[in-house]
Coordinates of C-alpha atoms in Angstrom, one line a residue:
X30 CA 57.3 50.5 21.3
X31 CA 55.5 47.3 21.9
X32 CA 58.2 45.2 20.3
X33 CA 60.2 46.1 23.2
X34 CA 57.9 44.9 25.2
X35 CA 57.5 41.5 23.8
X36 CA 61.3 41.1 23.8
X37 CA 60.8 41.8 27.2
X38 CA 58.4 39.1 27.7
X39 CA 60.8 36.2 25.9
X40 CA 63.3 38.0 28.3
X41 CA 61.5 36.6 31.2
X42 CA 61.3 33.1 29.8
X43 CA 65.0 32.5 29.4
X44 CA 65.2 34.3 33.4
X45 CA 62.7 31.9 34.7
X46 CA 65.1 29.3 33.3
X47 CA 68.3 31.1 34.3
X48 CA 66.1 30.8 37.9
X49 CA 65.3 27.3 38.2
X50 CA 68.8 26.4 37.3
X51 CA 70.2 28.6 39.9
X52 CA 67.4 27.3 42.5
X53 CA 68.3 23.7 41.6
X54 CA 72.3 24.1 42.2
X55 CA 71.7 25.9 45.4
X56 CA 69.5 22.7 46.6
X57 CA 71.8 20.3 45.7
X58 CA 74.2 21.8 48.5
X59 CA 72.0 23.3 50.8
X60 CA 68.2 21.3 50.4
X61 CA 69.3 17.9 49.4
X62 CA 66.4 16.2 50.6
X63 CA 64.0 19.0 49.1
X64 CA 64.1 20.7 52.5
X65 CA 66.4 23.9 53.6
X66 CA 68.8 22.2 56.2
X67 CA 70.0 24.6 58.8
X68 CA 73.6 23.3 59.0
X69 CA 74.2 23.9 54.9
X70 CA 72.3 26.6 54.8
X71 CA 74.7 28.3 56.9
X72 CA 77.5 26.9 55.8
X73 CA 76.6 27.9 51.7
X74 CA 75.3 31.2 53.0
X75 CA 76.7 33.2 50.1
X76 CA 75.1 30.9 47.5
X77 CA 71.7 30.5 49.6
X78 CA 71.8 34.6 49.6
X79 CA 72.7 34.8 46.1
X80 CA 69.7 33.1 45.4
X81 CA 67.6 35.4 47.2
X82 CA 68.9 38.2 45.4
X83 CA 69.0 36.4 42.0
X84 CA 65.2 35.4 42.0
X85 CA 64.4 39.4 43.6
X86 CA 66.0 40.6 40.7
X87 CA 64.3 38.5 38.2
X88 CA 61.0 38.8 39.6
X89 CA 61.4 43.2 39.7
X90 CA 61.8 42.1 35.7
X91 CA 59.2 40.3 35.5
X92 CA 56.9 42.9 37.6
X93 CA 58.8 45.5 35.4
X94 CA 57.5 43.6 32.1
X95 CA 53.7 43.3 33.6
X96 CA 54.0 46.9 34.0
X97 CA 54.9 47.9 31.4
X98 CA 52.1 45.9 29.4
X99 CA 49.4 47.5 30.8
X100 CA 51.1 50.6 30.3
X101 CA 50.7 49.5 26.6
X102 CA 47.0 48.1 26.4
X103 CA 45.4 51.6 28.6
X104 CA 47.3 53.3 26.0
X105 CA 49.7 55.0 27.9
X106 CA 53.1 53.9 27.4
X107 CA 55.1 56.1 25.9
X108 CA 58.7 57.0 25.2
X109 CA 59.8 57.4 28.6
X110 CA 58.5 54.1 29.9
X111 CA 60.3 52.3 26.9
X112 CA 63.5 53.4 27.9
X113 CA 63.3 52.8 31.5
X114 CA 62.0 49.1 30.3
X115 CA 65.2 48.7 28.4
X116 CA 67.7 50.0 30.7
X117 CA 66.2 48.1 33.3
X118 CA 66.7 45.0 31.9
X119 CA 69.6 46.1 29.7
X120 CA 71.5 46.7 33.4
X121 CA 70.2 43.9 35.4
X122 CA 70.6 40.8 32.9
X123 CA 74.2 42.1 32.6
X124 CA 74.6 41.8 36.5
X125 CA 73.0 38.9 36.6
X126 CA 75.4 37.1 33.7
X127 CA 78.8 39.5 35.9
X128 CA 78.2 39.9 38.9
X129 CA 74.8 41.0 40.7
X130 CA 75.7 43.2 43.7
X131 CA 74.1 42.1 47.4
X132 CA 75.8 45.0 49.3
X133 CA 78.4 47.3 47.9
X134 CA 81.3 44.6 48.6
X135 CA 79.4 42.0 47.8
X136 CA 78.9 40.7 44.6
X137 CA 77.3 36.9 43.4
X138 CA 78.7 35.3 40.2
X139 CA 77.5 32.4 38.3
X140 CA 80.7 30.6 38.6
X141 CA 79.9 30.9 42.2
X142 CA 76.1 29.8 41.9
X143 CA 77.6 26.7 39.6
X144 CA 75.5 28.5 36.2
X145 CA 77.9 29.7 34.5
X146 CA 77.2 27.5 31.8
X147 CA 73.3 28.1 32.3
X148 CA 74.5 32.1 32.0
X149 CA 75.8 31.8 28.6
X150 CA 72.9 30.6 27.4
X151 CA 71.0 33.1 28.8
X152 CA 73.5 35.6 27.2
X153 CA 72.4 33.8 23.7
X154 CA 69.0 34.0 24.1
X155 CA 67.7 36.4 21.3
X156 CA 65.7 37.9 23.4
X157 CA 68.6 38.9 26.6
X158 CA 70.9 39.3 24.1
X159 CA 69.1 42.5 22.6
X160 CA 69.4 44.6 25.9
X161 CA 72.4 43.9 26.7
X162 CA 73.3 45.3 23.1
X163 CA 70.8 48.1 23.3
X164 CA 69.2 48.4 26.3
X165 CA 71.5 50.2 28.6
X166 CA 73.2 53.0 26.7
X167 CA 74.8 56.1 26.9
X168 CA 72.1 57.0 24.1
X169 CA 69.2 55.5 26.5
X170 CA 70.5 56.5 29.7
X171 CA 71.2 60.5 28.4
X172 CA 67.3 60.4 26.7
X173 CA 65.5 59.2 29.3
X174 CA 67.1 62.1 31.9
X175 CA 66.4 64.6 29.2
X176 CA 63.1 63.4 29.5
X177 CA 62.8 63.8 33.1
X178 CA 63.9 67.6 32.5
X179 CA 61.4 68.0 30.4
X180 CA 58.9 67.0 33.2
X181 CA 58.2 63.9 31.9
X182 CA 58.2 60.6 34.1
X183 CA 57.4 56.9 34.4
X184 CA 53.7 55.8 33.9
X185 CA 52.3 55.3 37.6
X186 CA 48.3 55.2 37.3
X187 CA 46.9 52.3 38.7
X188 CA 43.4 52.5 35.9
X189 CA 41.0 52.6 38.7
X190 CA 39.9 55.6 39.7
X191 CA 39.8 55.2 43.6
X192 CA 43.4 54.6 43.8
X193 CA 44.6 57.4 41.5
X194 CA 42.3 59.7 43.5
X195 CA 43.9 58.5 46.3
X196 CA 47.2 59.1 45.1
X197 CA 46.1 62.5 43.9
X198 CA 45.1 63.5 47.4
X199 CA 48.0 62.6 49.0
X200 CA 50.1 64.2 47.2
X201 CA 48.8 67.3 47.1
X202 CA 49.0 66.9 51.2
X203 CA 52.0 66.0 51.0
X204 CA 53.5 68.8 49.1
X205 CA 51.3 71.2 51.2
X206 CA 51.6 69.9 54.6
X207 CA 54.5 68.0 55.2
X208 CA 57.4 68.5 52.7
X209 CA 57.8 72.0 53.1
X210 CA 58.6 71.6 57.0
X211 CA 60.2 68.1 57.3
X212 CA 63.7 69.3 56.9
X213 CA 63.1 72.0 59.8
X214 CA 61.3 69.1 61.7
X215 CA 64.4 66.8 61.1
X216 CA 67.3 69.5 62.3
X217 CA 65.1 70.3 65.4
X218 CA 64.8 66.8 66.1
X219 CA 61.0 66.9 66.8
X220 CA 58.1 65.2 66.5
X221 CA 55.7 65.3 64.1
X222 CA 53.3 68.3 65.1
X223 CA 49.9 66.4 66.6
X224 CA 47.9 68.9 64.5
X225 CA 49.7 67.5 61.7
X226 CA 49.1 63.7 62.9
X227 CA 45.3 65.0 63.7
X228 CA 45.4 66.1 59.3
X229 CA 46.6 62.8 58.4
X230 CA 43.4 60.8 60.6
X231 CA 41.3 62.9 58.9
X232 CA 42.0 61.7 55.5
X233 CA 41.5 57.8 56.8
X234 CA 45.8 57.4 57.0
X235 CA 45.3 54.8 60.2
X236 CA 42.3 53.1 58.9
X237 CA 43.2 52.2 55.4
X238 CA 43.2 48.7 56.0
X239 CA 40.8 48.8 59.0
X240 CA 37.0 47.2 58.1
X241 CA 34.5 50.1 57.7
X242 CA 32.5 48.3 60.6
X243 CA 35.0 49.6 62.7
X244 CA 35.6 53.4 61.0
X245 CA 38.2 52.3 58.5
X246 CA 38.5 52.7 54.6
X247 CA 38.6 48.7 53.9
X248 CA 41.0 49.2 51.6
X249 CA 43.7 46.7 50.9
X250 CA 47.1 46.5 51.1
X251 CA 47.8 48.2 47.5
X252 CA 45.8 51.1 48.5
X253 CA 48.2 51.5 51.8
X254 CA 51.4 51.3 49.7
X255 CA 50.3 54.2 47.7
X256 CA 49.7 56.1 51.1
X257 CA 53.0 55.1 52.1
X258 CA 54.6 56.0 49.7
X259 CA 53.3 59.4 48.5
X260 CA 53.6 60.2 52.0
X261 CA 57.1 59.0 52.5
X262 CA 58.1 61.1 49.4
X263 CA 57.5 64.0 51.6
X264 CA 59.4 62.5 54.7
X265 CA 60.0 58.9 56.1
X266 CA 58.9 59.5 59.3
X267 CA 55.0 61.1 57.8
X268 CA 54.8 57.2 56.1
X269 CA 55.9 55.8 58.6
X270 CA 53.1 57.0 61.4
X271 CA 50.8 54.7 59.6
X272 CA 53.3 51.9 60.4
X273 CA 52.2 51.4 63.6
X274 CA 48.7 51.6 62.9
X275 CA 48.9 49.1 60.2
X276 CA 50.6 46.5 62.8
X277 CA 48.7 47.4 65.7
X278 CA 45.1 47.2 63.7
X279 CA 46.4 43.3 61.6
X280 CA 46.9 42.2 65.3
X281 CA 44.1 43.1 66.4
X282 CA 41.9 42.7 63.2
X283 CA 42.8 39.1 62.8
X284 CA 43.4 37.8 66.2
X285 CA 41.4 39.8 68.7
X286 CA 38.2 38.8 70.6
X287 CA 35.1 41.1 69.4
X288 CA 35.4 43.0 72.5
X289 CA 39.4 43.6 71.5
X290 CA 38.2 44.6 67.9
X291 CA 35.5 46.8 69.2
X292 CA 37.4 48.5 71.8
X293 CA 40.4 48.9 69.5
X294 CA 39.8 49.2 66.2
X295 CA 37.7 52.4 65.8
X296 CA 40.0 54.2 67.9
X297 CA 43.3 53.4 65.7
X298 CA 41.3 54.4 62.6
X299 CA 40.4 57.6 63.8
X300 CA 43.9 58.6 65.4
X301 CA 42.4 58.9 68.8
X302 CA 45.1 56.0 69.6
X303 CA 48.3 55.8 68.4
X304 CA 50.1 52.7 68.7
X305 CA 53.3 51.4 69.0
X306 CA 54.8 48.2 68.1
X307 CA 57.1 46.3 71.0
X308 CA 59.1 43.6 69.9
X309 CA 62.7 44.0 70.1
X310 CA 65.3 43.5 73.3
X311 CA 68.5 44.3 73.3
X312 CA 70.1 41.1 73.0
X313 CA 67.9 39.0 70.5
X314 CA 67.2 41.8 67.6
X315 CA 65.7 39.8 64.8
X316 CA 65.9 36.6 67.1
X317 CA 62.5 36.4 68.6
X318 CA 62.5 33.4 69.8
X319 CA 64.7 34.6 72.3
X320 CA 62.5 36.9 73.7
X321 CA 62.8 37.4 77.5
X322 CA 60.2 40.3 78.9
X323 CA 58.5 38.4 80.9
X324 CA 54.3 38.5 81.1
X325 CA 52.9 36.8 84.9
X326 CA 49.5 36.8 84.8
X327 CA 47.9 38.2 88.7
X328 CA 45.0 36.8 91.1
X329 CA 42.8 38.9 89.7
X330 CA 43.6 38.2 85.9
X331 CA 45.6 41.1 85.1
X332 CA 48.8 40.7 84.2
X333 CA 52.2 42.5 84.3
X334 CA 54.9 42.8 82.7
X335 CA 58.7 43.1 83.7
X336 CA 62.0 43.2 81.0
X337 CA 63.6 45.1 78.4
X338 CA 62.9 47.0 75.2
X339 CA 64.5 48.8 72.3
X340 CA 64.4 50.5 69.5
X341 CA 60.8 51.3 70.0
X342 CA 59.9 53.8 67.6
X343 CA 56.8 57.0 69.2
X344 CA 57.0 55.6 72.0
X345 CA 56.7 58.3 74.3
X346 CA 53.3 59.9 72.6
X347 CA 51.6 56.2 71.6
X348 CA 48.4 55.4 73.7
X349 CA 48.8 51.9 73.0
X350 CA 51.3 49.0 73.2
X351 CA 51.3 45.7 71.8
X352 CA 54.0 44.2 73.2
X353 CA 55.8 40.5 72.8
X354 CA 56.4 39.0 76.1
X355 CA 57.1 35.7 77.4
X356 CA 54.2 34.4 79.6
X357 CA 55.1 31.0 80.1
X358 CA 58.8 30.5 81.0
X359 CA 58.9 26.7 80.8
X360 CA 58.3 26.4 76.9
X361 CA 61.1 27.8 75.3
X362 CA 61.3 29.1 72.3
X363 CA 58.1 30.6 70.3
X364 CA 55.9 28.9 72.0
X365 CA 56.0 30.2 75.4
X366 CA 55.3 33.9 74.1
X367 CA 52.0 35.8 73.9
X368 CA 51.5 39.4 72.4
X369 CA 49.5 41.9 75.2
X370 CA 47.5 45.0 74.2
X371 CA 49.3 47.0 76.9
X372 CA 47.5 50.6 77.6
X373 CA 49.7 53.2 78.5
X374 CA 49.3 57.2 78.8
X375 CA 50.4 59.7 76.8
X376 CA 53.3 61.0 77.4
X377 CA 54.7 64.8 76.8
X378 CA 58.1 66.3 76.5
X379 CA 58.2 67.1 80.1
X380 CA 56.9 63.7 81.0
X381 CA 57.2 61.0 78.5
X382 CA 56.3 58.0 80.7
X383 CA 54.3 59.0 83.4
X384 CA 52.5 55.2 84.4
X385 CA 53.8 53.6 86.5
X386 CA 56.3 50.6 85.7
X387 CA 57.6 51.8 82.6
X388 CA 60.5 54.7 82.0
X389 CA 62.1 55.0 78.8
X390 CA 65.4 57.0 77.2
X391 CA 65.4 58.1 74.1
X392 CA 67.8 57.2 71.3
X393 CA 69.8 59.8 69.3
X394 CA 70.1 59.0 65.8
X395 CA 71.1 60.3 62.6
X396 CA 67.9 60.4 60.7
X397 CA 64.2 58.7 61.0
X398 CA 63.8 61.5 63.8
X399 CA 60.1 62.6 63.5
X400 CA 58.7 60.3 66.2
X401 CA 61.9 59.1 68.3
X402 CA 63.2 56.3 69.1
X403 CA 63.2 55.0 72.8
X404 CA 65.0 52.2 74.8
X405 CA 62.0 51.1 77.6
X406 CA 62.6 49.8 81.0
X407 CA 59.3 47.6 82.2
X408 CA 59.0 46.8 86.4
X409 CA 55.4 45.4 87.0
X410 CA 53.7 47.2 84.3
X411 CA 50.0 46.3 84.8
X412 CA 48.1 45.2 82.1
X413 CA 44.2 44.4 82.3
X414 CA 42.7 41.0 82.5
X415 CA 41.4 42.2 78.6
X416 CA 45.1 43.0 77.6
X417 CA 46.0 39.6 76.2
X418 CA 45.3 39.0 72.5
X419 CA 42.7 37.0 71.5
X420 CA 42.6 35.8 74.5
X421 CA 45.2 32.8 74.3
X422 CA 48.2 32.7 75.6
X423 CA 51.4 31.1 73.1
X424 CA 50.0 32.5 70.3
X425 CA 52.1 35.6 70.3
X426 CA 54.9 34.7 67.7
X427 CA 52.1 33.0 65.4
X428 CA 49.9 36.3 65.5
X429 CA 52.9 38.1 64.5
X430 CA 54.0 36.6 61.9
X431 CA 51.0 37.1 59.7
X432 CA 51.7 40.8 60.4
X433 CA 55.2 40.3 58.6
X434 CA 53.8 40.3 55.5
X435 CA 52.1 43.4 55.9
X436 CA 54.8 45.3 57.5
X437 CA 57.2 44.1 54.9
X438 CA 55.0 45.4 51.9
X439 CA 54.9 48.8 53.7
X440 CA 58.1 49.0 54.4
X441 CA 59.0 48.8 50.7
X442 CA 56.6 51.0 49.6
X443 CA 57.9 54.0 52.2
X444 CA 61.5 53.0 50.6
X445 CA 59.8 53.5 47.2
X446 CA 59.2 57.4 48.5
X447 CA 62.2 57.7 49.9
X448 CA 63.9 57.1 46.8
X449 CA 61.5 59.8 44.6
X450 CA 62.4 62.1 47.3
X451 CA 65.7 61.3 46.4
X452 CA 65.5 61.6 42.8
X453 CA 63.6 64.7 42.4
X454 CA 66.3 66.6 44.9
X455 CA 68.8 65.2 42.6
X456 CA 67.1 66.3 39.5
X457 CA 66.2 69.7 40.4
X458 CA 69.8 70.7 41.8
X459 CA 71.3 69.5 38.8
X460 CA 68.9 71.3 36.3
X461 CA 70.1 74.2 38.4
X462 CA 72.9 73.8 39.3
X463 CA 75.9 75.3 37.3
X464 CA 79.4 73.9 36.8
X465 CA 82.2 74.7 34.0
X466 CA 79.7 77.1 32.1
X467 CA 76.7 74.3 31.8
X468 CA 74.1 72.4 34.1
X469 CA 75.1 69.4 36.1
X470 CA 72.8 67.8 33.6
X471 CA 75.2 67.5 30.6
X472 CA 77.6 65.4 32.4
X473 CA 77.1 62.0 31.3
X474 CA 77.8 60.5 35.2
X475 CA 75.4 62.8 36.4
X476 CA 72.1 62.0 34.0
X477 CA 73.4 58.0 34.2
X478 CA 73.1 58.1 37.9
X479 CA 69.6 59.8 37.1
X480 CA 68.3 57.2 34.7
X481 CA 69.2 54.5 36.9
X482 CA 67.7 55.9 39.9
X483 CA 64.8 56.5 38.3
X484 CA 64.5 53.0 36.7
X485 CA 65.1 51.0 39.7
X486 CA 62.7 53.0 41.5
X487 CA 60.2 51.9 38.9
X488 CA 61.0 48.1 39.6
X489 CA 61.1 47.9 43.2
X490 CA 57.8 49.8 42.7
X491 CA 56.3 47.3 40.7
X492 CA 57.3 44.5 42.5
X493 CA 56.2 46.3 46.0
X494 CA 52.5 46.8 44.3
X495 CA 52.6 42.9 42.7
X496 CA 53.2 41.9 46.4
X497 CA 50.4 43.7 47.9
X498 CA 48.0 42.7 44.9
X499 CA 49.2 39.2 46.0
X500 CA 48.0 39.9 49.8
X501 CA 44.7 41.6 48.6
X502 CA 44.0 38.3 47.0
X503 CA 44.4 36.4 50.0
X504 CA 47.7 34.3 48.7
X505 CA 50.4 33.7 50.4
X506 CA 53.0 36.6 49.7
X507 CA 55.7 36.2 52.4
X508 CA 58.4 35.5 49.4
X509 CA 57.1 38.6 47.2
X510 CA 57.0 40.5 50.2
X511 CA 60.7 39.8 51.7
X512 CA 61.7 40.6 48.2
X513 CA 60.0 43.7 47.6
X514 CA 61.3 44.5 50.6
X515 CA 64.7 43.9 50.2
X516 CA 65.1 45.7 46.5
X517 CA 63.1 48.2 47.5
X518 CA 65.6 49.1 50.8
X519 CA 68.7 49.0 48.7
X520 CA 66.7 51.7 46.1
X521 CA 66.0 53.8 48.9
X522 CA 69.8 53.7 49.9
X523 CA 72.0 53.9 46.6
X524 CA 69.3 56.9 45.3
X525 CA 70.1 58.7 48.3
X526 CA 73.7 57.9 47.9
X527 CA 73.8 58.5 44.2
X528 CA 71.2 62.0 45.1
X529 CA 74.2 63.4 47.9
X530 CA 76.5 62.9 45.0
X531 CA 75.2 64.6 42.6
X532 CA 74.9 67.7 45.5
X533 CA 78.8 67.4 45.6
X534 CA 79.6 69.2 49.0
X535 CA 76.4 71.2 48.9
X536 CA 75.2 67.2 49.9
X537 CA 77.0 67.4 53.1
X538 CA 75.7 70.3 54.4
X539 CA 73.0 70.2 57.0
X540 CA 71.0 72.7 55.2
X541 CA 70.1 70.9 52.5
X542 CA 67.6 68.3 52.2
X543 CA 69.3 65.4 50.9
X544 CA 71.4 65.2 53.7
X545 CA 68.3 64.5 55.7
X546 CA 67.2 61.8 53.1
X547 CA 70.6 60.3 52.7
X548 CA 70.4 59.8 56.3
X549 CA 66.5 58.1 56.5
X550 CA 67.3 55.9 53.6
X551 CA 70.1 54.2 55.9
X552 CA 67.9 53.0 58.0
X553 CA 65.2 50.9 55.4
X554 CA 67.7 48.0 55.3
X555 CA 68.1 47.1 58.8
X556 CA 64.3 47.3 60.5
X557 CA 61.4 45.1 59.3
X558 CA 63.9 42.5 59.1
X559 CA 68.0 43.3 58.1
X560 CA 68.6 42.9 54.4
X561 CA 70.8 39.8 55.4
X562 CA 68.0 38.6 57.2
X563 CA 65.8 39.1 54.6
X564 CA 67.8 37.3 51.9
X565 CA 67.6 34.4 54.3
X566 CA 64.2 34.1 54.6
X567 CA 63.7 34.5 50.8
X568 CA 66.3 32.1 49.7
X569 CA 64.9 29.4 52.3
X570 CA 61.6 29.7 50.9
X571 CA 62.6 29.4 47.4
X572 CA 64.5 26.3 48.7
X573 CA 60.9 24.9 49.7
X574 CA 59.6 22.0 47.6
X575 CA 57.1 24.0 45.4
X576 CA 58.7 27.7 45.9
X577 CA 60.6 28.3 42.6
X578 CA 59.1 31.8 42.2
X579 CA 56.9 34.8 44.2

């Protein structure tokens, strides 16, 4: 087994090439002078994009390879993580030499990327060229899912016992507390239950990355993906309550004043506040800089604030806003914003907004339900003289952006459960289900679309838990992060799709579960940053002098 793993690692050498090469002809049209330049960038979109997705999918290798090695030296790799090892790579160096798909119209080639003589020798490589001859097979694919019938599945400890307790406990609550009601929860279109919410504080879920001087776990960020995720397997909207929390307490926890973080902090990590993030307007979506809420400070300090909102996800029942507002109207741009810890009341179903100088409507949509989504109205909502973080005014965009990182990671790492939800609704229908005298199981498109499910999940997995490693050691991760992001989303989605597929018509119907999941997946690849937006940011930073990998 471990020679598959060091053809693996020789893999990743010729990819790292293959990478360079493709980095190095995107910069020679789009970075000539070493720098991204705005005007080429958007004019060689496709190629600049195509990087993005290019070095995403050779880094999930590479995390995929590193996984798969330490599977091997704590002794537990076995045959199921061997095959998905092989079709991983057997599938993706094949895209990456055809045509590697960035939506399901879009596909990058390497004539395109100017590599196509670069691709051929990746295809020679000894190493390459093995997978792609044996890696992803109707042999490999067709054992690996009768694997998974048998109950087996990927390696996923982490070898340290904290975070496989961890893992441990929240799945069991998951499995007890949330995923038998989240379908009901979903057709009824409410809210999580508050006794529910009140479960979920108790076991630390708003404090995981909160210091313990202030009630928290002090865990890292790899400890809060597995939260995520295990609860997210469940349902979407469970991993995505510690969302907020996990903005609201980075804000505060790296740019409050003591009296902010003391005040705050303790609170979130206990549940006893539930915050909300409030960013987006109606016109600028992922163009902050446009922001236009406007923050005027009063004679006595305070301050109010005055604009429009959207999208603004639990609105309603959050204690606690921190909202991005424009408090100085002559600096355009970033710099005239500020970020305010804005105090609000609970709201109930009667009476959502009861302050004064906010009102809100709710936004139907199809999935993501649990904790509603709300379109806010703000006319002279007071704020205290305490409100504005860290006390500075024009730091808002700045103080934000170190949350990306953060939000980014955890984003992927719900869209990791989303996709296990996915997969294990797809393999128990079609171990059940029976058509033409056998189980959906013996059809060869049904266990392919299983094994791949399964293996991507693995890799946008891997690279989702390499990114947060990265952030627990204080590196810089804002590539890794927008790329385990971006894989992870498109996971999330094409398991779900590939799940209500496999349910035939049953798929469509309200009553079953993976209708519910198709319809949460949607959503992964449009907030925390669009998956087009995402690309962007990644292939500009890989542009950057000195960024050739995550």
């Amino acid at each position: 087994m471990t020679d598959w793993i060091a053809s693996a690692q020789q893999a990743c050498m010729a990819l790292g090439r293959y990478r360079d090469a493709v980095r190095a002809a995107v910069a020679a049209i789009a970075a000539p002078d070493s720098k991204p330049d705005a005007a080429l960038v958007q004019q060689h979109q496709r190629q600049v994009h195509g990087l993005a997705w290019i070095g995403t999918t050779i880094a999930a290798l590479e995390a995929l390879t590193d996984w798969a090695a330490a599977s091997q030296r704590a002794e537990r790799f076995g045959e199921v993580d061997e095959l998905v090892l092989r079709i991983g790579f057997g599938e993706y160096c094949q895209q990456l030499l055809s045509a590697l798909a960035m939506s399901q119209s879009e596909y990058i080639r390497p004539q395109e990327m100017g590599t196509a003589a670069q691709a051929e020798s990746l295809r020679s490589d000894p190493a390459t060229a093995r997978f792609l001859s044996a890696g992803n097979t109707a042999e490999t694919r067709a054992r690996l899912t009768a694997l998974f019938a048998q109950g087996a599945r990927p390696d996923e400890a982490f070898g340290d016992e904290t975070l496989d307790m961890i893992r441990d406990q929240f799945r069991a609550f998951t499995a007890d507390r949330i995923a038998p009601h989240a379908h009901a929860w979903h057709l009824a279109d409410d809210l999580i239950p508050i006794a529910v919410v009140e479960e979920m504080a108790q076991l630390g879920v708003f404090g995981v990355c909160i210091a313990e001087e202030y009630g928290g776990l002090g865990l890292g960020k790899a400890a809060m993906c597995l939260v995520s995720e295990e609860l997210s397997r469940g349902w979407i909207c469970a991993g995505s309550l510690g969302t907020r929390s996990e903005i609201a307490g980075e804000l505060i926890g790296e740019n409050g004043t003591p009296a902010q973080k003391a005040k705050f902090l303790p609170k979130i990590a206990d549940g006893s506040i539930l915050p909300t993030a409030v960013f987006t307007e109606p016109d600028t979506g992922s163009d902050l800089a446009s922001v236009r809420t406007r923050g005027v400070r009063q004679v006595d300090g305070s301050w109010q604030i005055s604009g429009a909102k959207t999208w603004i996800t639990h609105a309603a029942r959050a204690d606690l806003m921190t909202v991005l507002c424009r408090t100085d109207p002559e600096t355009p741009g970033y710099g005239g914003l500020s970020m305010m810890l804005a105090e609000k009341t609970r709201g109930t179903d009667a009476v959502p907004f009861p302050d004064p100088g906010i009102d809100g409507s709710e936004i139907e949509v199809l999935g993501y339900r649990g904790m509603k989504e709300y379109a806010l109205g703000f006319d002279g909502f007071a704020v205290s003289c305490e409100g504005l973080l860290g006390g500075a005014e024009g730091q808002g965009f700045k103080q934000l952006m170190r949350t990306f990182e953060s939000a980014r990671i955890q984003t992927a790492a719900r869209a990791i459960g989303v996709a296990w939800n996915a997969f294990d609704l797809a393999l128990n229908y079609a171990a059940e289900r029976r058509q033409f005298g056998q189980n959906l199981l013996a059809f060869p498109r049904v266990s392919d679309k299983l094994a791949l499910m399964a293996t991507e999940t693995v890799m946008a997995r891997e690279l989702t838990y390499r990114a947060a490693r990265q952030k627990d050691k204080g590196e810089r991760c804002d590539i890794a992060a927008g790329m385990a992001k971006l894989l992870a989303a498109r996971t999330a989605w094409s398991s779900a799709d590939n799940a209500l597929q496999i349910h035939g018509g049953n798929g469509y119907a309200l009553e079953y579960e993976i209708s519910r999941v198709f319809c949460d997946a949607r959503i992964l690849n449009i907030f925390e940053g669009a998956g087009e937006i995402q690309a962007q940011v990644i292939g500009r930073g890989l542009l950057s002098e000195g960024q050739t990998a995550p």
